[in-house]
XYZ file of C-alpha atoms in Angstrom:
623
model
C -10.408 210.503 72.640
C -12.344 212.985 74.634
C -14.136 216.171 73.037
C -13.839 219.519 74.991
C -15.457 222.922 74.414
C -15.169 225.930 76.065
C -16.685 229.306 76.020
C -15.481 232.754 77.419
C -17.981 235.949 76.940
C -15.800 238.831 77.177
C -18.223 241.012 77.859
C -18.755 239.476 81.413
C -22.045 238.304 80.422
C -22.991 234.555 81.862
C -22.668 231.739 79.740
C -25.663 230.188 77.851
C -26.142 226.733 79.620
C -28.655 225.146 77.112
C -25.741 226.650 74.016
C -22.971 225.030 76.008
C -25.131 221.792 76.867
C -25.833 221.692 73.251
C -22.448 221.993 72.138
C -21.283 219.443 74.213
C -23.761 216.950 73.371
C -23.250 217.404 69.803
C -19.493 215.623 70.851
C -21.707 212.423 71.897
C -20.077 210.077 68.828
C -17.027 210.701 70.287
C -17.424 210.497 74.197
C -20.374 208.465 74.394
C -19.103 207.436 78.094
C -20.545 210.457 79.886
C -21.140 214.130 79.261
C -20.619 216.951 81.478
C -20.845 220.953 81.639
C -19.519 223.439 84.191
C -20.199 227.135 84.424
C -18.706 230.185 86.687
C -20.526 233.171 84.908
C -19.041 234.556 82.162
C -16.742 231.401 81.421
C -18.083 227.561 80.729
C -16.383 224.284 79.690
C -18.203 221.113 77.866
C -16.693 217.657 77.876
C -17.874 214.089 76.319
C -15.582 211.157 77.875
C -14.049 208.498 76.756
C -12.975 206.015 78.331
C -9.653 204.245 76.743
C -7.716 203.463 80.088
C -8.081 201.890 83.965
C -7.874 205.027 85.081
C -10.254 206.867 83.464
C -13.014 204.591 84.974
C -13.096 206.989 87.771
C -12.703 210.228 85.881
C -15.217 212.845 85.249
C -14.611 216.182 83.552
C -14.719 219.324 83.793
C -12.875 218.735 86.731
C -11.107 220.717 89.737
C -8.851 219.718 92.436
C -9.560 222.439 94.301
C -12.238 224.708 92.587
C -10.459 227.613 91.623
C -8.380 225.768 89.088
C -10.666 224.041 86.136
C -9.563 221.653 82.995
C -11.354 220.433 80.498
C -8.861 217.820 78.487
C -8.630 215.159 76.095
C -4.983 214.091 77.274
C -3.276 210.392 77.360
C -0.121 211.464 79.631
C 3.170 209.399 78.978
C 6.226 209.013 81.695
C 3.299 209.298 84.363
C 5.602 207.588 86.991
C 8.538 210.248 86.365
C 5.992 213.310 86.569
C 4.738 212.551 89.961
C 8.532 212.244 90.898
C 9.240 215.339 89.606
C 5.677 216.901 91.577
C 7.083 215.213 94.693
C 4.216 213.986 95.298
C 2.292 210.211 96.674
C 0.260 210.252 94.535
C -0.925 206.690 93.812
C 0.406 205.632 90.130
C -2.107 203.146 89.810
C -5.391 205.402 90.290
C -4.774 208.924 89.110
C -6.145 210.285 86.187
C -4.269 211.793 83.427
C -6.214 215.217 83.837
C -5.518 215.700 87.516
C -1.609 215.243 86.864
C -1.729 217.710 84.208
C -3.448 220.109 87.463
C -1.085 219.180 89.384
C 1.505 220.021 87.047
C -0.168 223.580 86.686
C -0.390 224.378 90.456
C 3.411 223.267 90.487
C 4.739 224.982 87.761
C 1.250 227.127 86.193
C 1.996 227.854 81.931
C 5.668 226.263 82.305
C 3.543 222.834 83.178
C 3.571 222.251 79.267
C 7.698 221.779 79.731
C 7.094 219.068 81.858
C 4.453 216.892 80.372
C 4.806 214.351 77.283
C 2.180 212.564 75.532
C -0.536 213.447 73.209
C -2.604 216.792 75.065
C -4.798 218.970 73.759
C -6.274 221.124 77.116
C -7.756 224.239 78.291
C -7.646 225.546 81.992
C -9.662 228.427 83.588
C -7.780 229.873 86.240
C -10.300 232.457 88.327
C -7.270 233.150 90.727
C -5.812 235.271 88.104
C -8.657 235.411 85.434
C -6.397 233.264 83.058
C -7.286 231.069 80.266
C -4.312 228.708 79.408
C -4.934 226.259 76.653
C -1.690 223.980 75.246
C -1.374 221.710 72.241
C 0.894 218.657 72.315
C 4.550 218.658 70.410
C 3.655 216.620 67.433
C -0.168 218.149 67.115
C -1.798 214.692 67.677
C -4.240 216.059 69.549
C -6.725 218.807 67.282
C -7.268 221.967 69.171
C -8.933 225.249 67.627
C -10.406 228.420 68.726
C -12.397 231.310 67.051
C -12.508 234.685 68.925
C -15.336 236.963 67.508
C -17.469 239.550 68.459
C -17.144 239.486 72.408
C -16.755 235.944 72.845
C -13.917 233.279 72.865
C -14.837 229.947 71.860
C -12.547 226.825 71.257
C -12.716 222.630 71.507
C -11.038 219.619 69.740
C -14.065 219.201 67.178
C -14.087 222.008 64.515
C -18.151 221.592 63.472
C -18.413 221.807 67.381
C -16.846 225.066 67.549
C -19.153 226.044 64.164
C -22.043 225.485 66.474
C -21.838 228.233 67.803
C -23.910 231.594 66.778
C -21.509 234.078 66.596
C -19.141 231.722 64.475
C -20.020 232.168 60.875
C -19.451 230.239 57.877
C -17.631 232.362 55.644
C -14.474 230.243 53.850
C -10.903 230.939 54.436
C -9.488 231.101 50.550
C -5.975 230.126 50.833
C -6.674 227.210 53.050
C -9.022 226.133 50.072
C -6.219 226.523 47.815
C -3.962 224.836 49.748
C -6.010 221.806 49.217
C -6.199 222.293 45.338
C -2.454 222.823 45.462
C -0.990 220.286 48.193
C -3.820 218.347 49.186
C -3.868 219.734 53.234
C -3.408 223.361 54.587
C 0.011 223.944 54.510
C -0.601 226.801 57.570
C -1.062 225.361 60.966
C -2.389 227.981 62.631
C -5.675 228.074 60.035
C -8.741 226.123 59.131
C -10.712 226.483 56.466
C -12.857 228.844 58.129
C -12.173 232.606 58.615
C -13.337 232.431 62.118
C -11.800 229.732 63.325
C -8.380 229.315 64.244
C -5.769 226.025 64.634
C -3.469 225.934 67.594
C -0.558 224.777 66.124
C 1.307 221.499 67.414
C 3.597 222.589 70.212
C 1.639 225.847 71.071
C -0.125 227.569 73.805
C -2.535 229.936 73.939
C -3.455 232.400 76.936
C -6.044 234.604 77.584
C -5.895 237.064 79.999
C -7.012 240.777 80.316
C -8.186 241.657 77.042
C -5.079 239.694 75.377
C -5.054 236.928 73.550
C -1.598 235.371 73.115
C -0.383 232.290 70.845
C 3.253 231.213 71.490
C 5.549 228.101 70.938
C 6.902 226.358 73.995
C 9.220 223.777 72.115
C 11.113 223.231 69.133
C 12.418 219.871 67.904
C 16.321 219.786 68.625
C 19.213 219.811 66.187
C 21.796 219.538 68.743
C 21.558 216.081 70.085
C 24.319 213.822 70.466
C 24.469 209.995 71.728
C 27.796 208.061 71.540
C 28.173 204.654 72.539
C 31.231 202.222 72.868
C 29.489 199.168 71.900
C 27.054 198.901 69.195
C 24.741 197.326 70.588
C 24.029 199.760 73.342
C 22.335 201.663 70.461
C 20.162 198.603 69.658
C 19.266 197.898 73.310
C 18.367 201.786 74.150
C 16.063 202.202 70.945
C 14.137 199.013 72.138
C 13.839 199.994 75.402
C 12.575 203.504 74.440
C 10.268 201.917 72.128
C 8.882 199.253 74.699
C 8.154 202.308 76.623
C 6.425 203.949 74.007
C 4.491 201.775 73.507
C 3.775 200.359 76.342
C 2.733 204.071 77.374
C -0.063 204.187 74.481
C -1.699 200.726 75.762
C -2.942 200.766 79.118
C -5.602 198.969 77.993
C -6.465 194.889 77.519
C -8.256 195.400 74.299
C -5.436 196.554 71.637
C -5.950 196.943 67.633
C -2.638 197.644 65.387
C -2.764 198.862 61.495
C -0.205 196.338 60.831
C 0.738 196.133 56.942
C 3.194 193.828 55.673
C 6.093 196.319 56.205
C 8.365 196.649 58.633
C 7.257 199.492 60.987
C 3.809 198.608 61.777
C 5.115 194.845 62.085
C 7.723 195.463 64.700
C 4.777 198.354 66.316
C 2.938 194.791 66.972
C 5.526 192.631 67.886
C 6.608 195.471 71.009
C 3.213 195.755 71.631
C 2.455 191.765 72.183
C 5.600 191.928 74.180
C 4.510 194.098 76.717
C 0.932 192.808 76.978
C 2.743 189.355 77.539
C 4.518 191.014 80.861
C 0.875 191.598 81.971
C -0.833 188.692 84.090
C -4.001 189.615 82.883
C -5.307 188.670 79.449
C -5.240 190.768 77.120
C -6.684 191.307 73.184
C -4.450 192.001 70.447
C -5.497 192.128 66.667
C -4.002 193.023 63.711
C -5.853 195.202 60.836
C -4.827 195.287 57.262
C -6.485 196.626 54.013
C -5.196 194.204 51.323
C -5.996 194.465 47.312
C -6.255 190.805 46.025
C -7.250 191.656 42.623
C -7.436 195.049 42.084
C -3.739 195.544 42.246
C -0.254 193.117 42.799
C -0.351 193.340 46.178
C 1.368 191.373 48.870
C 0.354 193.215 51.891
C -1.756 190.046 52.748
C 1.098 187.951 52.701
C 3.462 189.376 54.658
C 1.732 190.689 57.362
C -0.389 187.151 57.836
C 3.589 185.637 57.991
C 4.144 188.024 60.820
C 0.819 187.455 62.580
C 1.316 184.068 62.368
C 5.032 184.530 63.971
C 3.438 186.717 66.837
C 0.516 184.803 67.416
C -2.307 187.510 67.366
C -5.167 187.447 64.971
C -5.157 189.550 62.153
C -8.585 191.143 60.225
C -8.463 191.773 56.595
C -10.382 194.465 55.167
C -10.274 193.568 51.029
C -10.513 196.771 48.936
C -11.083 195.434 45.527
C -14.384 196.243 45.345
C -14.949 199.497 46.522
C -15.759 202.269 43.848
C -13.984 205.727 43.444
C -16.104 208.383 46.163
C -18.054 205.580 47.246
C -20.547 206.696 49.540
C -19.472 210.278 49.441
C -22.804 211.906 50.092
C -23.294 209.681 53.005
C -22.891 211.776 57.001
C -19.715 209.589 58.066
C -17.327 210.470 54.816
C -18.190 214.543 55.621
C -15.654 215.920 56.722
C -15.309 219.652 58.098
C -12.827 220.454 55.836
C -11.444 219.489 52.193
C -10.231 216.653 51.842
C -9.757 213.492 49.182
C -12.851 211.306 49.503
C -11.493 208.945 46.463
C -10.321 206.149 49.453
C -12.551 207.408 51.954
C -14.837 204.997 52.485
C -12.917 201.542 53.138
C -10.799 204.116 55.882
C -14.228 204.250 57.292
C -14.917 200.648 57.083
C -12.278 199.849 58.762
C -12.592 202.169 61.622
C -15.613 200.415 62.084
C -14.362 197.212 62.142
C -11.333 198.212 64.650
C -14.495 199.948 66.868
C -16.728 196.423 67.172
C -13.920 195.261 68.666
C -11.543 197.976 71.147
C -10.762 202.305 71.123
C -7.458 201.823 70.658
C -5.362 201.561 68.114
C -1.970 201.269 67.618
C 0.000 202.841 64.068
C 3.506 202.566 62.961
C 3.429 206.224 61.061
C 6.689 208.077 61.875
C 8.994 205.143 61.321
C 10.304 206.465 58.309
C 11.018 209.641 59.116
C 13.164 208.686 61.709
C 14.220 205.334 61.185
C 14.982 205.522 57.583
C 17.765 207.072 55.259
C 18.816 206.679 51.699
C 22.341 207.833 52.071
C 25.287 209.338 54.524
C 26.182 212.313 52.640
C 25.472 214.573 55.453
C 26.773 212.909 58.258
C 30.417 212.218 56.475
C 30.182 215.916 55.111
C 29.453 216.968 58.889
C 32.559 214.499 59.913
C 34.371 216.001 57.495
C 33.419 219.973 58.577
C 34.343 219.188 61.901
C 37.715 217.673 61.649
C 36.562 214.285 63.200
C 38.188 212.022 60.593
C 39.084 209.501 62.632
C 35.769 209.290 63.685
C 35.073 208.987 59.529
C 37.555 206.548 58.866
C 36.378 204.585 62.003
C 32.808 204.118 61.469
C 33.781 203.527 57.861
C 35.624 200.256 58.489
C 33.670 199.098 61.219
C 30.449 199.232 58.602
C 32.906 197.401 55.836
C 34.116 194.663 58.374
C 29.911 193.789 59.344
C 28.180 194.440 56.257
C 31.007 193.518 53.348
C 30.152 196.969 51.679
C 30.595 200.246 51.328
C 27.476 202.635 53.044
C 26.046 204.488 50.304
C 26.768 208.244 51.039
C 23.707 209.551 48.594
C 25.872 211.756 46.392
C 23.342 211.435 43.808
C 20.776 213.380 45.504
C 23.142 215.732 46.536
C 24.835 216.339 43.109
C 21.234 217.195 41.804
C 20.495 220.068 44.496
C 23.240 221.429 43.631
C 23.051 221.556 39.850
C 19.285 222.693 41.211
C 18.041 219.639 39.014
C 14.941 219.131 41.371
C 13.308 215.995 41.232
C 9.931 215.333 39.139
C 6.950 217.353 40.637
C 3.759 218.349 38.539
C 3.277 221.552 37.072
C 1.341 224.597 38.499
C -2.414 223.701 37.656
C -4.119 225.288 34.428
C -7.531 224.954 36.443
C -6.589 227.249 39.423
C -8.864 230.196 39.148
C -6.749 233.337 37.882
C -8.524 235.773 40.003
C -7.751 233.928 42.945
C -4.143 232.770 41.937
C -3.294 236.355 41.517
C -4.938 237.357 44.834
C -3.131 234.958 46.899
C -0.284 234.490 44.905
C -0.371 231.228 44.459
C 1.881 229.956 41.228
C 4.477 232.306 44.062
C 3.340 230.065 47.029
C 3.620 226.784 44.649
C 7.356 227.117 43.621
C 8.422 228.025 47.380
C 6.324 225.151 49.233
C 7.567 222.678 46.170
C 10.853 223.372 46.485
C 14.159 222.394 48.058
C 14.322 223.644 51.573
C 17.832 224.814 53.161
C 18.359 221.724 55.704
C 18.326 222.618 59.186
C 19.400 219.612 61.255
C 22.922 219.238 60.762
C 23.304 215.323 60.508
C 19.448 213.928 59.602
C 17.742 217.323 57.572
C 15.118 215.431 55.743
C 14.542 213.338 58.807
C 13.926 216.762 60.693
C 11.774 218.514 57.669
C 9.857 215.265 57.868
C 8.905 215.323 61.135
C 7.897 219.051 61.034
C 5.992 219.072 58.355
C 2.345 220.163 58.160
C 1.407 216.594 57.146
C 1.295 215.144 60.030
C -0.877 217.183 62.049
C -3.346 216.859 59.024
C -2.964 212.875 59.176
C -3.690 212.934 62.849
C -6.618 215.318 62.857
C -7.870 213.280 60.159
C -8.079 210.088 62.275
C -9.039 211.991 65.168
C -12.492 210.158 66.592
C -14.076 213.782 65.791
C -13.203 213.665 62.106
C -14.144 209.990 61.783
C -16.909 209.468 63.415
C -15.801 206.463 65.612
C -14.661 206.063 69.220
C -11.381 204.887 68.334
C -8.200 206.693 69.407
C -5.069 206.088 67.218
C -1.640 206.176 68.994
C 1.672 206.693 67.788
C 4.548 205.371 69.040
C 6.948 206.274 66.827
C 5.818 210.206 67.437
C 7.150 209.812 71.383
C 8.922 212.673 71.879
C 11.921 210.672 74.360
C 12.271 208.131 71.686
C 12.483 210.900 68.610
C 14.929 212.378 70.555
C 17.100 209.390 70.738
C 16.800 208.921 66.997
C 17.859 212.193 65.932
C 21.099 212.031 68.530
C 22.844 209.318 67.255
C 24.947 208.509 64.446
C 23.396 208.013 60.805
C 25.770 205.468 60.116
C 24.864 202.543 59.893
C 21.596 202.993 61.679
C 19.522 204.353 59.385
C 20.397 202.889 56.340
C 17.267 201.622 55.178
C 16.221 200.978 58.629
C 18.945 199.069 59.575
C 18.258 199.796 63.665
C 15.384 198.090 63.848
C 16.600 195.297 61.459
C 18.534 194.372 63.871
C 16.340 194.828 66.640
C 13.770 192.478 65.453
C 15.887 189.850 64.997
C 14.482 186.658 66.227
C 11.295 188.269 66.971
C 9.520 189.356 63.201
C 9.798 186.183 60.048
C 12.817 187.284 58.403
C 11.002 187.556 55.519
C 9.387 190.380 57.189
C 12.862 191.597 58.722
C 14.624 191.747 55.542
C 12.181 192.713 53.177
C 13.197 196.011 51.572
C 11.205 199.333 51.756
C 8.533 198.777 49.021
C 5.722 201.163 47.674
C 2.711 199.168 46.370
C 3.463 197.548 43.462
C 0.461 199.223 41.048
C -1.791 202.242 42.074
C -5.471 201.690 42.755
C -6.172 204.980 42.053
C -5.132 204.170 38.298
C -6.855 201.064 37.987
C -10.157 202.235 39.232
C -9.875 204.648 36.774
C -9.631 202.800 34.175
C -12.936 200.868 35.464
C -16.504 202.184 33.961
C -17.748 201.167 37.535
C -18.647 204.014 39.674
C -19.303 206.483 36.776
C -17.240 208.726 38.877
C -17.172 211.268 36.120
C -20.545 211.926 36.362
C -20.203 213.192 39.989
C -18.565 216.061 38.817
C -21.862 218.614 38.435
C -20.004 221.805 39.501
C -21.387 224.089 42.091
C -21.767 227.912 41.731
C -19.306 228.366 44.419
C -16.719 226.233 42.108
C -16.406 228.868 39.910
C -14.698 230.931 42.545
C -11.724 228.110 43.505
C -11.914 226.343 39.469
C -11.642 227.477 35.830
C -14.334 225.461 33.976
C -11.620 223.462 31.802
C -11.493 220.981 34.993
C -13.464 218.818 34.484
C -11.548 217.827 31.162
C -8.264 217.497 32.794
C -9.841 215.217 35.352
C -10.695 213.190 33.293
C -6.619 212.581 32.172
C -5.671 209.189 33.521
C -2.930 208.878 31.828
C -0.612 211.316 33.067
C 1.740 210.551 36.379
C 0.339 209.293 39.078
C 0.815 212.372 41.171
C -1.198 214.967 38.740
C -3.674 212.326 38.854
C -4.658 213.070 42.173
C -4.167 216.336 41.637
C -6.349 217.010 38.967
C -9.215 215.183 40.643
C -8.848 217.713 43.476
C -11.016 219.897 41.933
C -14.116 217.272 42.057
C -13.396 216.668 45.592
C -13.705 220.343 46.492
C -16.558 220.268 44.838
C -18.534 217.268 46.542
C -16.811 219.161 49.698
C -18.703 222.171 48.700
C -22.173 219.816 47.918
C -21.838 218.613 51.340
C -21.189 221.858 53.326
C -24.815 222.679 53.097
C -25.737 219.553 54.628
C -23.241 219.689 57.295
C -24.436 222.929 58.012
C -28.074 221.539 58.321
C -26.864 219.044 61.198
C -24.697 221.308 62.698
C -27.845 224.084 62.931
C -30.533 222.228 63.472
C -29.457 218.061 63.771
C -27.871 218.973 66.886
C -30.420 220.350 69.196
C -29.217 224.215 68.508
C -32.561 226.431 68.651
C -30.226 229.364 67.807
C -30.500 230.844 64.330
C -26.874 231.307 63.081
C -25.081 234.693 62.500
């Protein structure tokens, strides 16, 4: 949504206005709605706006309720109507602004504020009462939030290149974080970027400044020690679809809604709740479905399926066909650079469709998240937790009751479990030949590779891959990936499956038979998706693009790969013949063509440091 930057000179020395205006305005793409600075001396805050909600028609930032307390924020508050209950305060419902409940919040309860507020938050507040900076980061890490602190200044924002704009900010690399990428594909390290300078707030963080100190600490954990028990069934199905409603109906506030709707069931039932709560609206409102589709390229049946369930829900639905694209189409181009490493194979119909989604609203609706908690292979854990804990006729119970609905046994997943412990681990690649030697044995890397790829002690004592899911460092990369100041469009992508009141739900109640293979929200969307849609099982695509474009001469994407000098530093030479191995599994594919997108990365970081130096207005020469 909105960008934010912020500068503190430690030194007491007054801010640079035409440095801070030109930070700000380099944030334009993403709050083209109005731009804004404030300054107090030694301490200044930028912010570009966005508008995405009624609301925010009448909000302007930096703001102050009172002038001693200032926010900059780019913050979409959910249970809005509960916090002002909780403020005891009239505050009309219909007319504040997001930003002046999270000040309220602060004057009521100052750095505990961040225990009271849910949504998707990424903030920093100057308080001059008590010479405090307090920045926060929301649970999940939707919201992109990083800081650098060098020399005698403290600089942060929600747009790393913004942050880079700055003079005392240099460019030198952060090493692991570039291995990472070679390795996994994302930092695995939340708290890093790919620049020594800079630093990542992780999700669920806050980070205070005050006398001299600089402090990052966690304010929440995700739970383990839920527990929901119902005496009817379908209490369970009515609560998760009235959480959900609410979810979603949080992340519209808007008449002018897009979904990523695929063919699957997540996404499909995201749209469905969504049309049902626009419906409650008397105003008219715009829903459309988006959905990348192969037709040739691949099998697919993406097309299909979700045109059976726009047809059932009566909302329009835009295809965005894929066959045609090349492998690092366009990659050279300014909107596929990215600030960091990433794969630029896909890159370009992502973009496309952004595009498309942006002609038309700035907000977006996505069903990630619905696997992670809605979906689960087996029971082993739960029965074995049963089991531990002497409820058998809870066991036994739960057992029949699934027999007498469903005519079979649930599948407890003994399988999987039998293999971790034999320590028979499932297929992964092998360490990379091409990793550099010199830096593998720096870092320790082949070390690093064997922990991150292996099994992990489970944590949650019912749902443990559901809770190493939802923790891991994937998802803040996915969601600062699709942030409006990665791609370059003023479209905000919402979550509704990430709502914290509605993950906690999901990890509180019993396993059995809700999760198996989705079976909650089976039943939930009865009579409301095709049953087609309902019913149809969890399936990957049916052939891999990646493969098949491979296979094509088109593109000559082998030719791209003209290493750099700075290459040499990340990749033995040898890569570019093991790129060029197509035949292997699917997953060393992409990670053997790693290498050639760190090294268009690397082509490109000149030329994003060209716009970020002199592109954007800044007459300062860089450190």
């Amino acid at each position: 949504m909105s960008g934010i930057v912020g500068i503190i000179n430690l030194d007491g020395a007054t801010v640079d206005r035409q440095l801070l205006q030109q930070m700000t305005e380099f944030m334009a793409y993403r709050g083209p709605d109005d731009r804004h600075i404030w300054i107090d001396g030694n301490v200044g805050f930028g912010h570009a706006l966005l508008r995405t909600t009624s609301e925010s028609l009448r909000e302007q930032q930096p703001c102050s309720l009172n002038g001693e307390v200032w926010i900059t924020a780019d913050a979409r508050i959910d249970g809005r109507a509960e916090l002002i209950e909780k403020l005891n305060s009239s505050i009309d419902l219909k007319t504040v602004t997001d930003v002046e409940l999270i000040l309220r919040a602060y004057q009521v309860w100052e750095e505990d504020c961040v225990k009271h507020l849910l949504g998707d938050f990424a903030f920093a507040i100057w308080d001059s009462r008590q010479q405090r900076l307090f920045c926060a980061r929301d649970h999940f890490g939707v919201k992109p939030f990083y800081y650098a602190r060098v020399g005698n200044c403290l600089i942060f924002g929600n747009t790393l290149n913004g942050v880079r704009i700055h003079p005392q900010v240099s460019d030198e690399l952060n090493d692991l974080a570039i291995a990472d990428f070679l390795l996994f594909g994302y930092n695995q390290e939340l708290d890093t970027t790919t620049f020594a300078d800079i630093q990542r707030l992780p999700p669920a963080h806050c980070l205070t400044w005050s006398r001299e100190t600089l402090q990052s600490k966690s304010y929440w954990m995700l739970p383990v020690d839920g527990h929901i028990r119902y005496k009817k069934a379908i209490d369970y199905v009515d609560r998760f679809k009235e959480l959900l409603g609410v979810a979603v109906e949080d992340r519209l506030r808007s008449d002018s809604v897009g979904v990523f709707m695929s063919g699957g069931l997540d996404s499909t039932t995201i749209a469905a709740t969504a049309k049902e709560a626009l419906s409650k609206q008397s105003k008219a409102f715009d829903l459309r479905a988006y959905t990348t589709v192969f037709d040739r390229l691949i099998p697919d049946r993406e097309r299909y399926y979700s045109g059976l369930a726009a047809e059932a829900l009566g909302i329009p639905i835009d295809y965005l066909v894929a066959d045609d694209y090349t492998l690092f189409e366009r990659w050279e181009q300014p909107l596929l650079r990215r600030a960091e490493p990433t794969d630029v194979s896909f890159l370009a119909f992502s973009i496309d469709q952004f595009k498309q989604i942006a002609t038309n609203s700035r907000v977006v609706l996505d069903g990630n998240g619905g696997d992670p908690v809605l979906y689960s292979r087996g029971a082993y854990f739960y029965f074995a937790y049963l089991v531990k804990n002497l409820q058998l006729l809870t066991l036994v119970t739960e057992l029949v009751q699934y027999v007498l609905s469903r005519g079979r046994l649930p599948q407890p997943g003994l399988r999987s479990q039998v293999k971790r412990w034999l320590g028979i681990r499932s297929w992964r690649p092998t360490y990379p030949s091409w990793i550099g030697k010199e830096l593998s044995q720096s870092l320790n890397l082949r070390e690093r590779w064997e922990k991150l790829t292996g099994e992990s002690a489970p944590i949650h004592p019912i749902r443990p891959e559901a809770y190493e899911q939802l923790t891991a460092p994937l998802w803040p990369y996915l969601f600062e990936s699709r942030d409006p100041g990665v791609t370059g469009f003023p479209v905000e992508v919402r979550y509704p499956f990430f709502d914290l009141r509605l993950v906690n739900y999901l990890l509180a109640i019993p396993p059995v038979p809700w999760f198996l293979h989705k079976e909650l929200v089976r039943v939930a969307m009865a009579g409301i998706l095709p049953e087609s849609v309902r019913l149809r099982p969890k399936t990957p695509l049916v052939g891999d693009p990646l493969r098949e474009l491979l296979h094509q001469p088109r593109g000559q994407w082998r030719e791209q790969f003209k290493p750099t000098s700075e290459l040499a530093k990340y990749v033995n030479p040898d890569a570019l013949a093991l790129i060029s191995e197509i035949n292997s599994h699917t997953s060393e594919v992409w990670l053997n063509l790693r290498p050639l997108n760190l090294d268009l990365w690397l082509q490109n970081l000149e030329n994003n440091q060209n716009q970020i130096d002199t592109g954007e207005k800044l007459c300062t020469q860089k450190a």
